[in-house]
Coordinates of C-alpha atoms and ligand atoms in Angstrom, one line a residue:
M1 CA -42.1 -53.2 -28.4
G2 CA -39.1 -55.5 -28.9
R3 CA -38.8 -55.5 -32.6
G4 CA -37.3 -53.1 -34.9
I5 CA -34.2 -51.9 -36.4
K6 CA -31.5 -49.9 -35.0
L7 CA -30.6 -46.8 -36.7
F8 CA -27.7 -44.6 -35.2
K9 CA -26.8 -43.0 -32.1
I10 CA -27.1 -39.2 -31.6
L11 CA -25.5 -37.6 -28.2
G12 CA -25.6 -41.3 -26.9
I13 CA -28.8 -42.1 -27.5
Q14 CA -29.9 -44.7 -29.9
I15 CA -32.4 -44.5 -32.7
S16 CA -34.4 -47.2 -33.4
L17 CA -37.4 -47.6 -36.1
D18 CA -40.6 -49.7 -34.9
Y19 CA -41.7 -51.8 -37.7
T20 CA -44.8 -50.3 -37.5
W21 CA -43.3 -47.0 -38.4
F22 CA -43.1 -48.2 -42.5
I23 CA -46.8 -48.3 -42.5
V24 CA -47.4 -44.5 -41.0
F25 CA -44.3 -43.5 -43.2
G26 CA -46.0 -44.9 -46.3
L27 CA -49.3 -43.5 -45.7
V28 CA -48.1 -40.1 -45.0
A29 CA -45.7 -40.3 -48.1
W30 CA -48.8 -41.5 -50.2
S31 CA -51.1 -38.9 -49.0
L32 CA -48.9 -35.8 -49.6
A33 CA -47.8 -37.0 -52.8
Q34 CA -51.4 -37.9 -54.2
G35 CA -53.4 -34.7 -52.0
Y36 CA -51.4 -32.2 -50.4
F37 CA -48.7 -31.5 -52.9
P38 CA -50.8 -31.7 -56.4
L39 CA -53.4 -29.1 -54.7
T40 CA -50.5 -26.7 -53.5
L41 CA -48.3 -27.4 -56.3
P42 CA -50.3 -28.1 -59.8
G43 CA -48.8 -29.1 -62.8
L44 CA -46.1 -31.5 -61.8
S45 CA -45.3 -35.5 -62.9
I46 CA -46.5 -38.0 -60.9
M47 CA -43.2 -39.0 -60.2
S48 CA -42.3 -35.8 -58.9
Y49 CA -45.1 -35.7 -56.4
V50 CA -44.0 -39.2 -55.4
L51 CA -40.1 -37.7 -54.7
I52 CA -41.6 -34.4 -53.1
G53 CA -44.1 -36.8 -51.0
I54 CA -40.9 -39.1 -49.8
T55 CA -38.5 -36.1 -49.0
S56 CA -41.1 -34.3 -47.2
A57 CA -42.2 -37.5 -44.9
I58 CA -38.7 -37.9 -44.5
L59 CA -38.3 -34.3 -43.4
L60 CA -41.3 -34.6 -41.0
F61 CA -40.1 -37.5 -39.4
A62 CA -36.8 -35.8 -38.7
C63 CA -38.8 -33.2 -36.9
V64 CA -40.6 -35.9 -34.8
L65 CA -37.0 -36.9 -33.8
I66 CA -35.8 -33.6 -32.9
H67 CA -39.1 -33.4 -30.6
E68 CA -38.2 -36.6 -28.7
L69 CA -34.4 -35.7 -28.9
S70 CA -35.1 -32.7 -27.2
H71 CA -37.3 -34.6 -24.5
S72 CA -34.2 -36.7 -24.0
Y73 CA -31.4 -34.6 -23.9
T74 CA -33.0 -32.4 -21.2
S75 CA -33.8 -35.5 -19.3
N76 CA -30.1 -36.9 -19.5
K77 CA -29.2 -33.5 -18.3
L78 CA -31.4 -33.8 -15.6
G79 CA -29.9 -37.0 -14.2
L80 CA -32.8 -39.8 -15.7
D81 CA -31.2 -41.9 -18.0
I82 CA -32.4 -42.3 -21.3
K83 CA -30.9 -44.8 -23.8
E84 CA -33.2 -45.3 -26.8
I85 CA -35.4 -43.3 -28.7
K86 CA -38.2 -45.4 -30.7
L87 CA -40.3 -44.3 -33.9
F88 CA -43.0 -46.4 -34.1
I89 CA -46.9 -46.2 -36.0
F90 CA -48.1 -43.0 -33.6
G91 CA -44.8 -41.1 -33.9
G92 CA -41.9 -41.5 -31.1
V93 CA -41.4 -42.8 -27.6
A94 CA -38.3 -42.2 -25.2
Q95 CA -37.5 -45.3 -23.1
L96 CA -37.6 -44.0 -20.0
T97 CA -36.1 -46.4 -17.0
K98 CA -37.1 -43.8 -14.6
E99 CA -39.7 -41.5 -13.8
P100 CA -38.9 -38.0 -12.7
D101 CA -38.5 -37.3 -9.0
D102 CA -39.8 -34.1 -8.7
P103 CA -42.6 -31.7 -10.6
T104 CA -39.9 -29.0 -11.7
T105 CA -37.8 -32.0 -13.5
E106 CA -40.8 -33.3 -15.2
L107 CA -41.7 -29.7 -16.3
K108 CA -38.7 -29.0 -17.8
I109 CA -38.5 -32.4 -19.9
A110 CA -42.1 -32.0 -21.1
V111 CA -41.5 -28.5 -22.3
A112 CA -38.7 -29.1 -24.0
G113 CA -40.1 -31.1 -27.1
P114 CA -42.8 -28.7 -27.9
A115 CA -40.1 -26.0 -27.6
A116 CA -38.0 -27.7 -30.2
S117 CA -41.1 -27.8 -32.4
I118 CA -42.0 -24.3 -32.1
A119 CA -38.3 -23.5 -33.0
L120 CA -38.5 -25.9 -35.8
A121 CA -41.6 -24.3 -37.2
G122 CA -39.8 -20.6 -36.9
I123 CA -37.0 -21.9 -38.7
F124 CA -38.9 -23.2 -41.7
W125 CA -40.9 -20.2 -41.5
I126 CA -38.3 -17.9 -42.4
L127 CA -37.0 -20.3 -44.8
T128 CA -40.1 -19.9 -46.8
Q129 CA -40.3 -16.3 -46.5
L130 CA -36.8 -16.2 -47.9
V131 CA -37.4 -18.8 -50.8
K132 CA -40.6 -17.1 -51.3
T133 CA -39.1 -13.6 -51.7
F134 CA -36.9 -14.2 -53.9
Y135 CA -38.9 -16.3 -56.2
L136 CA -36.3 -19.2 -55.6
Y137 CA -37.7 -22.8 -56.2
P138 CA -41.1 -23.0 -55.7
I139 CA -41.0 -26.9 -54.6
A140 CA -38.6 -25.4 -51.8
A141 CA -41.3 -23.3 -50.8
A142 CA -44.0 -25.7 -51.0
I143 CA -42.2 -28.0 -48.7
F144 CA -40.9 -25.7 -46.2
E145 CA -44.5 -24.3 -45.8
Y146 CA -45.7 -28.0 -45.1
L147 CA -43.1 -28.2 -42.3
T148 CA -43.9 -25.2 -40.8
T149 CA -47.3 -25.9 -40.7
I150 CA -47.0 -29.6 -39.5
N151 CA -44.4 -28.4 -36.7
I152 CA -47.4 -25.9 -35.2
V153 CA -50.0 -28.8 -35.4
L154 CA -47.5 -31.1 -33.8
V155 CA -46.9 -28.4 -30.7
I156 CA -50.8 -28.0 -30.6
F157 CA -51.6 -31.8 -30.5
N158 CA -48.9 -32.7 -28.1
M159 CA -50.0 -29.6 -25.7
I160 CA -53.7 -31.2 -25.2
P161 CA -53.6 -31.2 -21.6
G162 CA -54.2 -35.1 -21.2
F163 CA -51.7 -37.7 -19.9
P164 CA -49.5 -38.9 -21.5
L165 CA -49.3 -36.4 -24.1
D166 CA -47.0 -33.5 -23.2
G167 CA -49.9 -31.4 -22.2
G168 CA -50.6 -33.7 -19.8
R169 CA -47.2 -34.2 -18.4
V170 CA -47.3 -30.2 -17.9
L171 CA -50.8 -30.3 -16.3
R172 CA -49.7 -33.2 -14.0
A173 CA -46.1 -31.3 -13.1
L174 CA -48.2 -28.1 -12.1
W175 CA -51.1 -30.1 -10.2
W176 CA -48.1 -31.9 -8.2
K177 CA -46.3 -28.7 -7.6
K178 CA -49.4 -27.3 -6.2
T179 CA -50.4 -30.1 -4.3
G180 CA -47.4 -32.1 -3.6
D181 CA -49.3 -35.3 -4.3
I182 CA -48.2 -37.2 -7.4
H183 CA -50.7 -39.9 -7.1
K184 CA -53.8 -37.4 -7.5
A185 CA -51.6 -35.1 -9.8
T186 CA -51.4 -38.6 -12.2
R187 CA -55.2 -39.6 -11.6
V188 CA -56.3 -36.0 -12.6
A189 CA -53.9 -36.1 -15.9
S190 CA -54.9 -39.5 -17.0
L191 CA -58.4 -38.8 -16.5
A192 CA -58.0 -35.5 -18.9
G193 CA -56.2 -37.8 -21.4
K194 CA -58.7 -40.4 -21.4
G195 CA -61.5 -38.1 -21.7
F196 CA -59.5 -36.0 -24.9
S197 CA -59.3 -40.0 -26.6
M198 CA -62.8 -40.4 -26.1
L199 CA -63.5 -36.9 -27.9
L200 CA -60.7 -38.1 -30.6
I201 CA -62.4 -41.4 -31.3
L202 CA -65.8 -40.0 -31.3
F203 CA -64.8 -36.9 -33.7
G204 CA -63.3 -40.0 -35.7
F205 CA -66.4 -41.9 -36.1
M206 CA -68.0 -38.8 -37.2
Q207 CA -65.4 -38.3 -39.9
I208 CA -65.9 -41.7 -41.3
F209 CA -69.9 -41.2 -41.4
F210 CA -69.2 -38.0 -43.2
G211 CA -67.3 -40.0 -45.8
N212 CA -63.6 -39.1 -44.5
F213 CA -62.6 -42.8 -44.1
V214 CA -58.9 -43.0 -43.6
G215 CA -58.8 -39.4 -41.5
G216 CA -61.7 -40.4 -39.4
L217 CA -60.1 -44.2 -38.8
W218 CA -56.9 -42.8 -38.2
M219 CA -58.6 -40.6 -35.4
V220 CA -59.7 -43.2 -34.1
F221 CA -56.8 -45.2 -33.7
I222 CA -55.0 -42.4 -32.1
G223 CA -57.5 -42.2 -29.6
M224 CA -57.6 -45.7 -28.8
F225 CA -53.7 -45.9 -28.2
L226 CA -53.9 -42.7 -26.2
Q227 CA -57.0 -43.7 -24.0
Q228 CA -54.9 -47.2 -23.3
A229 CA -51.6 -45.0 -22.8
A230 CA -53.2 -42.8 -20.2
E231 CA -54.8 -45.9 -18.5
S232 CA -52.0 -48.1 -18.2
S233 CA -49.4 -44.7 -16.9
Y234 CA -51.6 -44.7 -14.2
S235 CA -51.5 -48.5 -12.9
Q236 CA -47.9 -48.2 -13.7
L237 CA -47.5 -45.6 -10.9
L238 CA -49.4 -47.4 -8.5
V239 CA -47.0 -50.6 -9.1
K240 CA -44.1 -48.1 -9.0
K241 CA -44.9 -46.6 -5.3
A242 CA -45.9 -50.1 -4.1
L243 CA -42.4 -51.1 -5.1
E244 CA -41.0 -48.5 -3.3
Q245 CA -42.7 -49.4 -0.2
I246 CA -40.6 -52.6 -0.4
K247 CA -37.1 -53.0 1.2
I248 CA -34.9 -55.1 -1.2
G249 CA -33.8 -56.6 2.6
D250 CA -37.1 -58.5 2.9
A251 CA -37.3 -59.5 -0.9
M252 CA -34.2 -60.8 -1.8
T253 CA -33.2 -64.5 -1.4
R254 CA -30.5 -64.9 1.5
N255 CA -27.9 -67.9 1.7
V256 CA -26.7 -66.9 -1.9
V257 CA -24.5 -69.9 -3.4
V258 CA -21.3 -68.9 -4.6
V259 CA -19.1 -70.2 -7.0
T260 CA -15.3 -70.0 -6.8
E261 CA -13.4 -68.5 -9.8
D262 CA -11.0 -71.2 -10.0
S263 CA -13.7 -74.0 -10.3
T264 CA -14.1 -75.5 -14.0
L265 CA -16.9 -74.7 -16.4
A266 CA -17.7 -78.5 -16.5
T267 CA -18.1 -78.7 -12.5
V268 CA -20.2 -75.4 -12.9
V269 CA -22.8 -76.4 -15.3
E270 CA -22.7 -80.0 -13.1
K271 CA -23.1 -78.8 -9.6
Y272 CA -24.5 -75.4 -9.9
F273 CA -26.7 -75.0 -13.0
F274 CA -28.0 -78.2 -12.9
G275 CA -28.1 -78.5 -8.8
Y276 CA -29.8 -75.5 -8.2
H277 CA -31.4 -74.4 -11.3
F278 CA -30.6 -70.5 -10.9
V279 CA -29.2 -68.6 -14.3
G280 CA -26.7 -66.8 -12.7
F281 CA -24.5 -67.1 -9.6
P282 CA -21.8 -64.5 -7.9
V283 CA -18.2 -65.6 -8.2
A284 CA -15.7 -65.3 -5.2
S285 CA -12.0 -65.0 -5.1
D286 CA -10.6 -65.3 -1.4
G287 CA -14.0 -65.2 0.0
R288 CA -14.2 -61.4 -2.2
I289 CA -17.0 -61.4 -4.8
V290 CA -15.5 -60.5 -7.9
G291 CA -18.2 -61.2 -10.4
M292 CA -21.1 -63.3 -12.2
I293 CA -21.2 -66.3 -14.1
T294 CA -24.7 -66.8 -16.2
L295 CA -25.9 -68.9 -18.6
N296 CA -25.0 -66.8 -21.3
N297 CA -21.2 -66.7 -20.4
V298 CA -20.9 -70.9 -20.4
R299 CA -22.8 -70.6 -23.7
T300 CA -19.7 -68.6 -25.5
I301 CA -17.7 -71.2 -24.8
P302 CA -18.0 -74.6 -27.0
K303 CA -18.6 -77.9 -25.1
E304 CA -15.3 -79.6 -25.4
L305 CA -13.5 -76.8 -23.3
W306 CA -15.7 -76.6 -20.7
A307 CA -13.5 -79.0 -18.4
T308 CA -10.3 -77.1 -19.0
T309 CA -12.1 -73.5 -19.0
L310 CA -12.1 -71.6 -15.6
V311 CA -15.3 -69.7 -14.4
R312 CA -12.6 -66.6 -13.8
D313 CA -11.9 -66.8 -17.9
V314 CA -15.7 -65.9 -18.7
L315 CA -17.2 -64.1 -16.0
N316 CA -18.6 -60.6 -15.7
R317 CA -16.7 -58.4 -13.5
I318 CA -18.9 -56.6 -11.5
T319 CA -19.0 -53.1 -11.3
P320 CA -20.5 -50.7 -8.3
D321 CA -23.8 -50.1 -10.2
I322 CA -25.1 -53.8 -9.4
I323 CA -24.5 -53.4 -5.6
L324 CA -27.5 -52.3 -3.8
S325 CA -27.9 -52.5 0.2
P326 CA -30.8 -54.2 1.7
E327 CA -32.0 -50.9 2.9
D328 CA -33.0 -49.7 -0.6
N329 CA -36.2 -50.5 -2.2
A330 CA -37.3 -53.0 -4.6
M331 CA -37.9 -50.0 -7.3
D332 CA -34.3 -49.0 -7.0
A333 CA -33.5 -52.7 -7.8
L334 CA -36.1 -52.9 -10.9
S335 CA -34.9 -49.3 -12.5
R336 CA -31.2 -50.5 -11.9
M337 CA -31.8 -54.1 -13.7
I338 CA -33.5 -52.1 -16.5
S339 CA -30.8 -49.4 -17.2
L340 CA -27.8 -52.1 -16.7
D341 CA -29.8 -54.5 -18.7
V342 CA -29.3 -57.6 -16.4
G343 CA -31.5 -59.9 -14.4
R344 CA -29.8 -59.6 -11.2
I345 CA -28.4 -57.2 -8.8
L346 CA -26.2 -58.4 -5.5
I347 CA -27.1 -57.2 -2.2
M348 CA -24.3 -56.3 -0.1
E349 CA -23.6 -54.8 3.7
N350 CA -20.6 -54.0 5.2
G351 CA -18.8 -55.3 2.1
K352 CA -20.3 -58.6 2.4
L353 CA -22.7 -60.3 0.3
V354 CA -25.9 -61.0 2.3
G355 CA -28.5 -61.8 -0.8
I356 CA -29.6 -61.3 -4.4
I357 CA -32.5 -60.3 -6.2
T358 CA -33.5 -61.0 -9.5
R359 CA -36.7 -59.7 -12.1
R360 CA -38.3 -62.7 -11.1
D361 CA -38.0 -62.2 -7.3
I362 CA -40.0 -59.0 -7.9
M363 CA -42.5 -60.1 -10.1
K364 CA -43.2 -63.1 -7.8
L365 CA -43.5 -60.8 -4.9
M366 CA -45.6 -58.0 -6.7
E367 CA -48.1 -61.4 -7.9
F368 CA -48.4 -62.5 -4.0
K369 CA -49.4 -58.9 -2.7
V370 CA -52.1 -58.9 -5.6
D371 CA -53.4 -62.3 -4.5
L372 CA -53.8 -61.5 -1.0
G373 CA -54.8 -58.4 -1.5
V374 CA -52.0 -56.4 0.9
Ligands
LIG1 ZN1 -43.2 -34.6 -26.8

């Protein structure tokens, strides 16, 4: 899901909207404006209902966002690295670069979202009571009441014990804690998730059959989405386990081709990019690795200047995060690449460059393993 619009940053986390979000936003605002509010607040103009519907839909998504932020904030505090939350057609997803390493961490992260929704339901309930007691703005009372209900619905739905819902994560964490086996725990929670999504799909078809077409179709879609998510989260775990068993030392490319920092871009393009077909090379200065040069760096400089521009002027300086040791595993390398958004990691041993590993290397290795059945 690369498409979308970046909105703003909160607590260091980028909030984005996927394009599919607009569909669900429109549907929610529309069904509130022509169904829910005319029933609970009769006698207003169509324009008022539209405005109330849009306001409530925005507040609903603010609640969903607070739920997701609560998960992400907790994850970041517990040492996992979440940089982005994306709102899309079925709610929100936090972009995890890493899975929790122990059940207690997973439990805390899973519970944080529903806890925030319970708090929101409480706040909106108190607001509803306040506004109602003093016979103030009936429109505000109706919106607050709706938000109270919807937050309770969010808690109930999310606490259904099927992976990848929060309740499923809780189930997995508890099972994992009890048995020490994350593998089995994930399989149980995914099976529960699949079972629940089947029920949802079945129930959706029954709704359609009895005439509730939009509501039923919606349930079928959510059910299908959950089923797919339950399946892929289990296979993701299998891939993760497989990658953890591969030592970087066995997967990396040795005999790394190194460029010196006082070469010109013209030489590097001619001899290295064209000569070796790699998209990035480590750069050395006096035998020490100081950076990386990639095709993207070269692209920022106009062709006419290649003969006079030196590698040292355009390279990316290396930071310690981009270096791993041959003893680390392929999963470490992959999650490092994802969180730094880079394509390659340098492998050093006793301060010396011994290899380089790219996303492609890891993909190829996985492919071979699957092909050979090992
Ligand atoms: Zn959640």
